[in-house]
Short mmCIF file of C-alpha atoms and ligand atoms in Angstrom, two decimals:
data_model
loop_
_atom_site.label_atom_id
_atom_site.label_comp_id
_atom_site.label_asym_id
_atom_site.label_seq_id
_atom_site.Cartn_x
_atom_site.Cartn_y
_atom_site.Cartn_z
CA MET A 1334 0.00 0.00 0.00
CA ASN A 1335 1.41 3.30 -1.21
CA ARG A 1336 4.40 3.68 1.13
CA GLY A 1337 5.66 6.55 -1.03
CA GLY A 1338 3.96 8.35 -3.93
CA THR A 1339 2.21 11.68 -4.16
CA SER A 1340 -1.54 11.17 -3.61
CA ARG A 1341 -2.94 11.02 -0.06
CA GLY A 1342 -2.21 7.73 1.64
CA ARG A 1343 -5.00 5.33 2.55
CA THR A 1344 -6.31 5.09 6.07
CA ALA A 1345 -8.20 2.49 8.08
CA VAL A 1346 -9.50 2.51 11.64
CA ILE A 1347 -9.30 -0.70 13.63
CA VAL A 1348 -12.07 -0.65 16.21
CA GLY A 1349 -13.25 -3.18 18.78
CA ALA A 1350 -16.86 -4.11 17.98
CA GLN A 1351 -17.60 -5.64 21.41
CA TRP A 1352 -16.23 -5.03 24.95
CA GLY A 1353 -12.51 -5.04 24.15
CA ASP A 1354 -9.94 -7.84 23.76
CA GLU A 1355 -11.35 -8.79 20.36
CA GLY A 1356 -7.83 -9.38 19.01
CA LYS A 1357 -7.15 -5.85 17.73
CA GLY A 1358 -3.42 -6.19 18.44
CA LYS A 1359 -3.05 -9.20 16.19
CA ILE A 1360 -5.05 -7.60 13.36
CA VAL A 1361 -3.09 -4.33 13.49
CA ASP A 1362 0.06 -6.44 13.24
CA VAL A 1363 -1.23 -8.21 10.14
CA LEU A 1364 -2.11 -4.88 8.48
CA THR A 1365 1.29 -3.32 9.19
CA LYS A 1366 2.76 -5.64 6.60
CA THR A 1367 1.71 -2.97 4.13
CA PHE A 1368 0.60 0.09 6.13
CA SER A 1369 3.35 2.60 6.93
CA VAL A 1370 2.12 4.23 10.13
CA VAL A 1371 0.13 3.04 13.17
CA ALA A 1372 -1.50 5.64 15.42
CA ARG A 1373 -3.15 4.87 18.78
CA TYR A 1374 -5.98 7.27 19.42
CA ALA A 1375 -7.56 6.55 22.82
CA GLY A 1376 -7.18 4.90 26.19
CA GLY A 1377 -3.98 4.29 28.05
CA HIS A 1378 -2.21 1.35 29.64
CA ASN A 1379 -5.60 -0.15 30.51
CA ALA A 1380 -5.23 -1.77 27.08
CA GLY A 1381 -3.39 -5.04 26.55
CA HIS A 1382 -2.82 -5.92 22.90
CA THR A 1383 -1.26 -9.32 22.27
CA VAL A 1384 0.80 -10.01 19.17
CA ILE A 1385 2.39 -13.38 18.53
CA ILE A 1386 5.04 -13.57 15.83
CA HIS A 1387 6.41 -17.03 15.07
CA GLY A 1388 5.68 -18.12 18.64
CA LYS A 1389 7.18 -15.01 20.27
CA LYS A 1390 4.65 -13.10 22.37
CA PHE A 1391 4.47 -9.33 22.84
CA ILE A 1392 1.88 -7.60 25.04
CA LEU A 1393 1.60 -3.93 24.13
CA GLN A 1394 -0.21 -1.49 26.37
CA LEU A 1395 0.66 2.01 25.16
CA VAL A 1396 3.00 1.40 22.28
CA PRO A 1397 1.19 0.83 18.96
CA GLY A 1398 1.56 -2.52 17.20
CA GLY A 1399 3.52 -0.99 14.31
CA VAL A 1400 6.63 -0.98 16.48
CA LEU A 1401 7.09 -4.68 15.79
CA ARG A 1402 7.95 -3.88 12.16
CA PRO A 1403 11.07 -1.67 12.06
CA GLU A 1404 10.01 0.02 8.80
CA CYS A 1405 6.75 1.21 10.38
CA THR A 1406 6.24 4.50 12.22
CA SER A 1407 4.25 4.32 15.48
CA VAL A 1408 2.41 7.20 17.07
CA VAL A 1409 0.80 7.62 20.48
CA GLY A 1410 -1.85 10.23 19.67
CA ASN A 1411 -3.21 13.16 21.64
CA GLY A 1412 -6.33 11.21 22.63
CA VAL A 1413 -4.26 8.80 24.74
CA VAL A 1414 -3.57 9.25 28.46
CA ILE A 1415 0.03 8.37 29.06
CA ASP A 1416 1.70 7.30 32.27
CA PRO A 1417 5.35 8.17 31.51
CA LEU A 1418 6.65 5.48 33.87
CA ALA A 1419 4.48 2.80 32.23
CA PHE A 1420 5.52 3.99 28.77
CA LEU A 1421 9.24 3.94 29.63
CA LYS A 1422 8.90 0.49 31.20
CA GLU A 1423 7.25 -0.80 28.02
CA VAL A 1424 9.94 0.81 25.88
CA ALA A 1425 12.66 -0.78 28.05
CA SER A 1426 11.12 -4.24 27.68
CA LEU A 1427 10.82 -3.76 23.90
CA ARG A 1428 14.47 -2.69 23.71
CA ALA A 1429 15.41 -5.77 25.75
CA ALA A 1430 13.61 -7.87 23.12
CA ASN A 1431 15.64 -6.12 20.36
CA VAL A 1432 12.65 -4.15 19.08
CA LYS A 1433 13.56 -0.83 17.46
CA VAL A 1434 11.96 2.12 19.29
CA ASP A 1435 14.28 4.99 18.44
CA GLY A 1436 13.37 7.19 15.50
CA ASN A 1437 10.20 5.19 14.73
CA LEU A 1438 8.08 5.77 17.86
CA PHE A 1439 6.51 9.15 18.65
CA VAL A 1440 4.34 10.54 21.45
CA SER A 1441 1.99 13.48 21.05
CA ASN A 1442 2.96 16.65 22.88
CA ARG A 1443 -0.78 17.11 23.47
CA ALA A 1444 -1.45 13.73 25.12
CA GLN A 1445 -2.54 13.92 28.75
CA VAL A 1446 -0.26 12.65 31.51
CA ILE A 1447 -1.34 10.20 34.23
CA LEU A 1448 0.17 11.03 37.61
CA PRO A 1449 0.15 8.98 40.86
CA TYR A 1450 -2.76 10.91 42.34
CA HIS A 1451 -4.97 9.65 39.50
CA ARG A 1452 -4.29 6.11 40.69
CA MET A 1453 -4.85 7.14 44.32
CA ILE A 1454 -8.26 8.64 43.51
CA GLU A 1455 -9.27 5.70 41.33
CA MET A 1456 -8.40 3.13 44.00
CA GLY A 1457 -10.29 5.16 46.61
CA SER A 1458 -13.40 5.76 44.54
CA GLU A 1459 -13.69 2.21 43.21
CA ASN A 1460 -13.88 0.92 46.77
CA ALA A 1461 -15.89 3.76 48.31
CA PRO A 1462 -19.30 2.90 49.77
CA GLY A 1463 -22.20 4.01 47.62
CA ARG A 1464 -20.14 4.20 44.40
CA VAL A 1465 -20.90 1.99 41.41
CA LYS A 1466 -17.96 -0.40 41.17
CA ILE A 1467 -16.87 -0.47 37.52
CA GLY A 1468 -14.10 -3.03 37.96
CA THR A 1469 -11.53 -0.78 36.30
CA THR A 1470 -8.02 -1.84 35.38
CA SER A 1471 -6.91 0.64 38.12
CA PRO A 1472 -4.01 2.62 36.63
CA GLY A 1473 -5.85 5.96 36.94
CA ILE A 1474 -7.32 6.21 33.43
CA GLY A 1475 -10.71 7.65 34.47
CA PRO A 1476 -9.38 10.35 36.83
CA ALA A 1477 -6.80 11.41 34.20
CA TYR A 1478 -9.56 11.93 31.62
CA GLU A 1479 -11.59 13.77 34.28
CA ASP A 1480 -8.74 16.23 34.71
CA LYS A 1481 -8.43 16.57 30.92
CA MET A 1482 -12.09 17.50 30.54
CA GLY A 1483 -11.94 19.64 33.69
CA ARG A 1484 -9.11 21.60 32.02
CA ARG A 1485 -6.75 20.97 34.91
CA GLY A 1486 -4.71 18.19 33.33
CA LEU A 1487 -1.02 18.10 32.54
CA ARG A 1488 -0.08 17.46 28.92
CA VAL A 1489 3.14 15.91 27.65
CA ALA A 1490 4.41 19.33 26.49
CA ASP A 1491 3.87 20.61 30.06
CA LEU A 1492 5.65 17.59 31.51
CA LEU A 1493 8.77 18.63 29.58
CA ASP A 1494 8.51 22.21 30.91
CA THR A 1495 10.30 21.76 34.26
CA PRO A 1496 9.15 24.91 36.12
CA LEU A 1497 5.56 24.33 34.98
CA LEU A 1498 5.79 20.68 36.03
CA ARG A 1499 6.90 21.66 39.53
CA THR A 1500 4.07 24.19 40.00
CA HIS A 1501 1.51 21.79 38.55
CA ILE A 1502 2.53 18.91 40.81
CA GLU A 1503 2.62 21.12 43.93
CA ASN A 1504 -0.84 22.56 43.27
CA ALA A 1505 -2.40 19.29 42.13
CA CYS A 1506 -0.99 17.33 45.08
CA ARG A 1507 -2.33 19.88 47.54
CA GLU A 1508 -5.79 19.58 46.02
CA LYS A 1509 -5.83 15.82 45.39
CA ASN A 1510 -4.37 14.94 48.80
CA LEU A 1511 -7.14 16.94 50.47
CA ILE A 1512 -9.86 15.34 48.35
CA ALA A 1513 -8.54 11.79 48.70
CA HIS A 1514 -8.07 12.17 52.44
CA ALA A 1515 -11.53 13.66 52.96
CA LEU A 1516 -13.33 11.14 50.76
CA PHE A 1517 -11.33 7.95 51.06
CA ASN A 1518 -8.96 8.52 54.01
CA SER A 1519 -5.99 7.99 51.64
CA ASP A 1520 -2.42 8.73 52.76
CA PRO A 1521 -1.03 11.93 51.18
CA LEU A 1522 1.40 11.80 48.28
CA ASP A 1523 4.76 13.61 48.52
CA ALA A 1524 4.91 16.37 45.86
CA ASP A 1525 8.74 16.77 46.00
CA LYS A 1526 9.32 13.07 45.47
CA MET A 1527 6.78 13.02 42.64
CA PHE A 1528 8.38 16.01 40.95
CA ALA A 1529 11.85 14.44 41.07
CA GLU A 1530 10.56 11.16 39.64
CA TYR A 1531 8.52 12.74 36.83
CA ALA A 1532 11.15 15.33 35.91
CA ALA A 1533 13.58 12.43 35.41
CA ALA A 1534 10.98 10.52 33.37
CA ALA A 1535 10.36 13.65 31.27
CA ARG A 1536 14.04 13.74 30.28
CA GLU A 1537 13.82 10.14 29.08
CA LEU A 1538 10.52 10.73 27.31
CA ALA A 1539 11.61 13.92 25.52
CA PRO A 1540 13.22 12.25 22.45
CA PHE A 1541 9.90 10.57 21.60
CA VAL A 1542 7.78 13.74 21.83
CA CYS A 1543 6.59 15.80 18.88
CA ASP A 1544 3.53 17.35 17.27
CA THR A 1545 2.08 14.06 16.07
CA ALA A 1546 -0.94 15.67 14.31
CA LEU A 1547 1.56 17.42 12.06
CA LEU A 1548 3.56 14.22 11.61
CA LEU A 1549 0.46 12.22 10.64
CA ASN A 1550 -1.00 14.80 8.27
CA ARG A 1551 2.39 15.23 6.57
CA ALA A 1552 2.72 11.46 6.26
CA LEU A 1553 -0.71 11.31 4.59
CA ALA A 1554 0.16 14.14 2.22
CA GLU A 1555 3.30 12.19 1.23
CA GLY A 1556 1.09 9.24 0.31
CA LYS A 1557 1.84 7.11 3.38
CA SER A 1558 -0.91 4.85 4.71
CA ILE A 1559 -2.11 4.94 8.32
CA VAL A 1560 -3.84 2.42 10.56
CA PHE A 1561 -5.61 3.97 13.52
CA GLU A 1562 -5.33 1.48 16.35
CA GLY A 1563 -8.34 1.49 18.62
CA ALA A 1564 -8.17 0.38 22.22
CA GLN A 1565 -11.03 -1.06 24.28
CA GLY A 1566 -14.24 -1.51 22.26
CA THR A 1567 -17.52 0.06 21.14
CA MET A 1568 -19.44 -1.12 24.20
CA LEU A 1569 -16.78 0.43 26.48
CA ASP A 1570 -16.99 3.81 24.72
CA ILE A 1571 -17.76 6.70 27.09
CA ASP A 1572 -20.78 7.84 25.03
CA HIS A 1573 -22.01 4.74 23.22
CA GLY A 1574 -21.11 1.90 25.59
CA THR A 1575 -22.89 0.32 28.54
CA TYR A 1576 -22.56 3.46 30.68
CA PRO A 1577 -21.45 3.73 33.46
CA PHE A 1578 -19.67 0.39 32.94
CA VAL A 1579 -17.38 1.85 30.31
CA THR A 1580 -13.93 3.34 30.02
CA SER A 1581 -13.44 7.12 30.00
CA SER A 1582 -12.50 7.71 26.36
CA SER A 1583 -13.93 7.65 22.84
CA ALA A 1584 -13.04 4.13 21.81
CA THR A 1585 -15.28 4.23 18.72
CA SER A 1586 -14.09 5.28 15.26
CA GLY A 1587 -14.96 8.97 15.79
CA GLY A 1588 -12.21 9.00 18.40
CA ALA A 1589 -9.66 8.29 15.68
CA ALA A 1590 -10.08 11.83 14.33
CA THR A 1591 -10.18 13.73 17.62
CA GLY A 1592 -7.55 11.46 19.16
CA THR A 1593 -4.94 12.03 16.45
CA GLY A 1594 -5.69 15.34 14.71
CA VAL A 1595 -6.31 13.62 11.36
CA PRO A 1596 -9.60 14.97 9.99
CA PRO A 1597 -12.63 12.66 9.62
CA THR A 1598 -12.60 13.41 5.88
CA SER A 1599 -9.26 11.59 5.69
CA ILE A 1600 -10.63 8.33 7.07
CA ASP A 1601 -11.28 5.81 4.30
CA THR A 1602 -12.34 2.58 5.99
CA VAL A 1603 -13.47 1.35 9.37
CA ILE A 1604 -12.67 -2.25 10.24
CA GLY A 1605 -14.56 -3.73 13.18
CA ILE A 1606 -12.97 -6.59 15.09
CA THR A 1607 -15.22 -9.19 16.69
CA LYS A 1608 -14.62 -12.53 18.27
CA ALA A 1609 -16.64 -15.45 16.89
CA TYR A 1610 -18.25 -15.34 20.35
CA CYS A 1611 -18.16 -12.64 23.00
CA THR A 1612 -16.29 -11.65 26.17
CA ARG A 1613 -16.17 -8.82 28.65
CA VAL A 1614 -13.97 -8.14 31.67
CA GLY A 1615 -15.11 -6.06 34.65
CA GLY A 1616 -18.67 -5.23 35.68
CA GLY A 1617 -21.71 -4.29 33.59
CA PRO A 1618 -24.37 -5.69 31.26
CA PHE A 1619 -23.59 -8.67 29.03
CA PRO A 1620 -26.81 -10.06 27.48
CA THR A 1621 -25.39 -13.30 26.07
CA GLU A 1622 -23.22 -14.16 29.06
CA LEU A 1623 -22.86 -17.85 29.92
CA LEU A 1624 -22.65 -18.26 33.66
CA GLY A 1625 -22.30 -22.03 34.03
CA ALA A 1626 -20.02 -24.78 32.78
CA GLU A 1627 -20.43 -23.69 29.14
CA GLY A 1628 -19.01 -20.27 29.98
CA GLU A 1629 -16.13 -21.85 31.89
CA ASP A 1630 -15.41 -24.13 28.92
CA LEU A 1631 -15.29 -21.18 26.50
CA ARG A 1632 -12.99 -19.30 28.91
CA LYS A 1633 -10.59 -22.25 29.06
CA ARG A 1634 -10.61 -22.98 25.35
CA GLY A 1635 -10.25 -19.30 24.43
CA ASN A 1636 -7.70 -18.67 27.19
CA GLU A 1637 -9.91 -15.78 28.23
CA PHE A 1638 -7.80 -14.15 30.91
CA GLY A 1639 -6.79 -10.47 30.82
CA ALA A 1640 -3.57 -9.89 28.84
CA VAL A 1641 -2.19 -7.62 31.58
CA THR A 1642 -4.30 -8.08 34.71
CA GLY A 1643 -4.83 -11.85 34.31
CA ARG A 1644 -8.47 -11.34 35.35
CA PRO A 1645 -10.81 -14.06 34.05
CA ARG A 1646 -12.98 -12.70 31.24
CA ARG A 1647 -16.72 -13.29 31.25
CA THR A 1648 -17.76 -15.29 28.17
CA GLY A 1649 -20.90 -15.66 26.05
CA TRP A 1650 -22.26 -16.26 22.58
CA LEU A 1651 -22.00 -13.87 19.68
CA ASP A 1652 -24.45 -10.97 20.05
CA LEU A 1653 -25.61 -9.74 16.63
CA PRO A 1654 -27.70 -6.79 17.93
CA ILE A 1655 -24.49 -5.46 19.54
CA LEU A 1656 -22.56 -6.07 16.32
CA ARG A 1657 -25.19 -4.20 14.28
CA TYR A 1658 -25.06 -1.37 16.81
CA ALA A 1659 -21.25 -1.29 16.54
CA GLY A 1660 -21.63 -1.20 12.76
CA MET A 1661 -23.94 1.80 12.98
CA ILE A 1662 -21.90 3.79 15.52
CA ASN A 1663 -18.54 3.18 13.84
CA GLY A 1664 -19.53 2.95 10.19
CA ILE A 1665 -17.97 -0.50 9.89
CA SER A 1666 -17.58 -1.67 6.31
CA TRP A 1667 -15.34 -4.66 7.00
CA LEU A 1668 -15.47 -7.11 9.87
CA VAL A 1669 -12.62 -9.25 11.08
CA VAL A 1670 -13.75 -12.36 12.95
CA THR A 1671 -11.17 -13.64 15.42
CA LYS A 1672 -10.85 -16.79 17.52
CA LEU A 1673 -12.89 -18.93 15.15
CA ASP A 1674 -10.76 -21.89 16.26
CA VAL A 1675 -12.12 -21.59 19.81
CA LEU A 1676 -15.46 -22.91 18.50
CA ASP A 1677 -13.85 -25.78 16.57
CA HIS A 1678 -15.11 -28.47 19.00
CA LEU A 1679 -18.80 -27.51 18.79
CA THR A 1680 -21.47 -29.30 16.76
CA GLU A 1681 -23.94 -26.49 17.39
CA ILE A 1682 -23.31 -22.77 17.98
CA PRO A 1683 -26.02 -20.55 19.49
CA VAL A 1684 -26.00 -16.96 18.20
CA CYS A 1685 -28.12 -14.11 19.55
CA VAL A 1686 -29.98 -12.79 16.51
CA GLY A 1687 -32.26 -10.28 18.23
CA TYR A 1688 -33.51 -8.76 21.48
CA LYS A 1689 -37.02 -8.83 22.87
CA VAL A 1690 -38.34 -6.47 25.54
CA ASP A 1691 -41.75 -7.30 27.05
CA GLY A 1692 -42.19 -9.90 24.32
CA LYS A 1693 -41.61 -7.39 21.50
CA ALA A 1694 -38.64 -7.45 19.15
CA THR A 1695 -36.42 -4.36 19.34
CA GLU A 1696 -33.30 -3.20 17.54
CA GLU A 1697 -32.65 -0.57 20.20
CA VAL A 1698 -29.66 -0.98 22.51
CA PRO A 1699 -30.60 0.34 25.98
CA ALA A 1700 -29.24 3.67 27.14
CA GLN A 1701 -29.33 2.58 30.79
CA ALA A 1702 -27.44 -0.33 32.29
CA CYS A 1703 -30.67 -1.41 34.04
CA GLY A 1704 -32.38 -1.53 30.61
CA TYR A 1705 -30.40 -4.68 29.82
CA GLU A 1706 -32.15 -6.55 32.63
CA LYS A 1707 -35.36 -6.49 30.57
CA ILE A 1708 -33.71 -7.93 27.48
CA GLU A 1709 -34.55 -11.42 26.40
CA CYS A 1710 -32.07 -12.73 23.85
CA VAL A 1711 -33.47 -14.58 20.85
CA TYR A 1712 -31.07 -17.34 19.80
CA ARG A 1713 -30.62 -19.23 16.59
CA LYS A 1714 -28.57 -22.41 16.59
CA MET A 1715 -26.02 -22.53 13.81
CA ALA A 1716 -24.36 -25.77 12.76
CA GLY A 1717 -20.87 -26.26 14.19
CA TRP A 1718 -18.00 -27.67 12.11
CA ALA A 1719 -16.43 -29.87 14.79
CA THR A 1720 -13.06 -29.93 13.04
CA PRO A 1721 -9.79 -28.00 13.56
CA THR A 1722 -9.35 -24.72 11.63
CA GLN A 1723 -6.00 -23.47 13.02
CA ASP A 1724 -3.99 -24.47 9.95
CA ILE A 1725 -6.47 -23.33 7.31
CA ARG A 1726 -5.30 -20.36 5.22
CA THR A 1727 -8.07 -19.78 2.65
CA ILE A 1728 -11.81 -19.25 2.91
CA GLN A 1729 -12.51 -22.09 0.45
CA ASP A 1730 -10.66 -24.52 2.71
CA LEU A 1731 -12.79 -23.68 5.74
CA PRO A 1732 -15.43 -26.28 6.62
CA LYS A 1733 -18.81 -25.54 5.05
CA ALA A 1734 -20.46 -24.81 8.42
CA ALA A 1735 -17.73 -22.24 9.24
CA ARG A 1736 -18.28 -20.52 5.87
CA GLU A 1737 -22.00 -20.48 6.60
CA TYR A 1738 -21.32 -18.95 10.02
CA MET A 1739 -19.37 -16.14 8.32
CA ALA A 1740 -22.05 -15.66 5.66
CA PHE A 1741 -24.69 -15.43 8.38
CA ILE A 1742 -22.71 -12.73 10.20
CA GLU A 1743 -22.40 -10.80 6.93
CA LYS A 1744 -26.11 -11.08 6.19
CA GLU A 1745 -27.12 -10.03 9.71
CA THR A 1746 -24.72 -7.08 10.00
CA GLY A 1747 -24.48 -5.79 6.44
CA ALA A 1748 -20.68 -5.71 6.73
CA ARG A 1749 -18.34 -7.97 4.79
CA VAL A 1750 -15.98 -10.36 6.57
CA GLY A 1751 -12.54 -9.37 5.28
CA MET A 1752 -10.37 -11.45 7.54
CA ILE A 1753 -10.76 -14.49 9.75
CA SER A 1754 -8.34 -15.36 12.51
CA THR A 1755 -7.93 -19.02 13.41
CA GLY A 1756 -5.16 -18.79 15.97
CA PRO A 1757 -3.12 -16.20 17.88
CA ASP A 1758 -0.09 -16.22 15.56
CA ARG A 1759 0.43 -13.67 12.78
CA GLU A 1760 0.37 -16.53 10.26
CA GLN A 1761 -2.95 -18.00 11.44
CA THR A 1762 -4.95 -15.60 9.32
CA ILE A 1763 -7.35 -15.97 6.41
CA LEU A 1764 -7.72 -12.96 4.12
CA ALA A 1765 -10.66 -12.44 1.75
CA PRO A 1766 -9.37 -11.55 -1.75
CA GLU A 1767 -11.68 -8.48 -1.98
CA PHE A 1768 -10.32 -7.21 1.34
CA VAL A 1769 -6.75 -7.72 0.14
CA GLU A 1770 -7.56 -5.80 -3.00
CA GLU A 1771 -9.42 -2.93 -1.35
CA LEU A 1772 -6.79 -2.41 1.32
CA GLY A 1773 -3.87 -3.04 -0.97
CA LEU A 1774 -2.63 -5.95 1.17
CA GLN A 1775 -0.55 -8.73 -0.29
CA ALA A 1776 -1.77 -12.16 0.78
CA SER A 1777 0.90 -13.97 2.84
P1 GDP B 2666 -6.91 -6.86 22.00
O1 GDP B 2666 -6.90 -6.14 23.31
O2 GDP B 2666 -8.14 -6.59 21.20
O3 GDP B 2666 -5.65 -6.64 21.21
O4 GDP B 2666 -6.97 -8.42 22.36
P2 GDP B 2666 -6.10 -9.17 23.49
O5 GDP B 2666 -4.71 -9.32 23.02
O6 GDP B 2666 -6.32 -8.54 24.81
O7 GDP B 2666 -6.88 -10.55 23.56
C1 GDP B 2666 -6.96 -11.41 22.48
C2 GDP B 2666 -6.34 -12.75 22.87
O8 GDP B 2666 -6.69 -13.72 21.91
C3 GDP B 2666 -4.82 -12.71 22.87
O9 GDP B 2666 -4.35 -13.61 23.84
C4 GDP B 2666 -4.45 -13.19 21.47
O10 GDP B 2666 -3.17 -13.80 21.41
C5 GDP B 2666 -5.54 -14.21 21.24
N1 GDP B 2666 -5.97 -14.37 19.85
C6 GDP B 2666 -6.11 -13.43 18.87
N2 GDP B 2666 -6.63 -13.98 17.76
C7 GDP B 2666 -6.82 -15.30 18.05
C8 GDP B 2666 -7.37 -16.40 17.32
O11 GDP B 2666 -7.82 -16.28 16.18
N3 GDP B 2666 -7.43 -17.60 17.96
C9 GDP B 2666 -6.99 -17.76 19.24
N4 GDP B 2666 -7.10 -18.96 19.79
N5 GDP B 2666 -6.47 -16.76 19.95
C10 GDP B 2666 -6.41 -15.55 19.37
P1 IMO B 2667 -8.14 -3.60 25.13
O1 IMO B 2667 -7.59 -2.41 24.37
C1 IMO B 2667 -11.17 -5.13 27.89
C2 IMO B 2667 -12.61 -2.36 30.97
C3 IMO B 2667 -12.24 -2.63 32.42
C4 IMO B 2667 -13.45 -2.03 33.12
C5 IMO B 2667 -13.78 -0.82 32.27
C6 IMO B 2667 -13.21 0.50 32.80
O2 IMO B 2667 -7.11 -4.57 25.55
O3 IMO B 2667 -9.30 -4.21 24.40
P2 IMO B 2667 -10.74 1.51 32.88
O4 IMO B 2667 -9.50 1.00 33.57
O5 IMO B 2667 -10.58 1.69 31.43
O6 IMO B 2667 -11.31 2.72 33.55
O7 IMO B 2667 -11.83 0.34 33.13
O8 IMO B 2667 -13.23 -1.09 30.99
N1 IMO B 2667 -11.46 -2.28 30.04
C7 IMO B 2667 -11.16 -3.21 29.13
N2 IMO B 2667 -11.71 -4.44 28.90
N3 IMO B 2667 -10.16 -4.69 27.11
C8 IMO B 2667 -9.62 -3.47 27.32
O9 IMO B 2667 -8.68 -2.94 26.49
C9 IMO B 2667 -10.09 -2.69 28.39
N4 IMO B 2667 -9.76 -1.47 28.88
C10 IMO B 2667 -10.64 -1.22 29.87
O10 IMO B 2667 -12.11 -4.00 32.67
O11 IMO B 2667 -14.53 -2.91 33.05
MG1 MG B 2668 -6.76 -6.55 25.33
#
């Protein structure tokens, strides 16, 4: 795909179509074979994106997947909240694994910074009596976005401005220590110690920092192609997800524009990633959840444990109303179906094809978390294929029932299935020829 040339480069947004952990990391990695730049647009180190290359596993939290190809440029956009210590730790572990991070990895000077008091407030509020427990990943993501929207946050450019950093930390610590003590009886944080630690981190971070909106728009003008790497998923989006059981950022495709400074008019394609079934981690509604032995079986077979936290993920059947909703909110034209192999043992696969409320069919996804309690899922049983798919590399070679499962998803969502993943490794991927052609990918 146009790594050089003169016309504007192509762009594609990779967005989670469920509640996160759909396999976005792996799919971004596959696309970077031909895309030149990868830009993360939302979230922080709450994300855990797993990429497996010839058996070697990488778990990326803040660093975009493009870093695993040395010829690719990776950008942490302005929509991300960045904990400098977490970022530097990730960079150090990538360096230790001989991954190139110098000259190819950039951080937006407008990204917001997570500081220790964000963690302190998050820990306190998650456990406070009377608060809705979200089951967050706990690194301070929500409170950092609160400060961003409250216009009292610290941005990366400010982190590098030493006198401003000192004043900001002194003032913020005074305020946050008072709040956290009054509300949660937390021990106060030491502003001097924090300043010393973050001023040192700022020096290490400085070589990565630039105006990434300028970098990305210039890259596009030079004909370079960009993948926007989403974190979390549609149903965790602050506006469109299962509020309040969501994350604090715009995980949906609209976030790709605001979170990077690339205009919406420069976005060509939105690719939604969905598992062949469904998972969610943390609290909140999950209409197709399987609570018994079946759910446990899916968790074991799919190895459904958080990439970073190790928390067991809740599991359930594919939810087509949610997938249609994700299609509408994100403008998904292509779907990628991951973890097909996890269903390989089944002779029958239930799929939720619709919702009923008070006995009446509805296409509406509830605005309130309590609205989900009234939902009755309507299931259709699809035929299983009961045969291994991990080594299959073309759609024609998939068992008939698996092809029918894909065709059914296409019919029910109106999106085309462009890629099917049948195992965690980069190579365990099936590409549809039309997808290869439209995105300019070469089949491997
Ligand atoms: P992300 O957050 O969307 O990038 O997804 P995660 O990396 O958190 O979770 C996806 C998990 O499924 C990871 O452990 C991947 O290695 C794994 N995975 C991805 N695609 C497949 C697949 O097709 N089959 C199987 N069995 N595992 C997969
Ligand atoms: P990736 O990018 C799955 C969930 C948390 C919690 C809620 C809010 O790997 O798909 P937060 O710490 O963001 O305030 O937590 O969102 N959550 C995720 N679940 N995958 C993720 O990221 C997630 N990031 C946050 O479990 O329920
Ligand atoms: Mg994940």
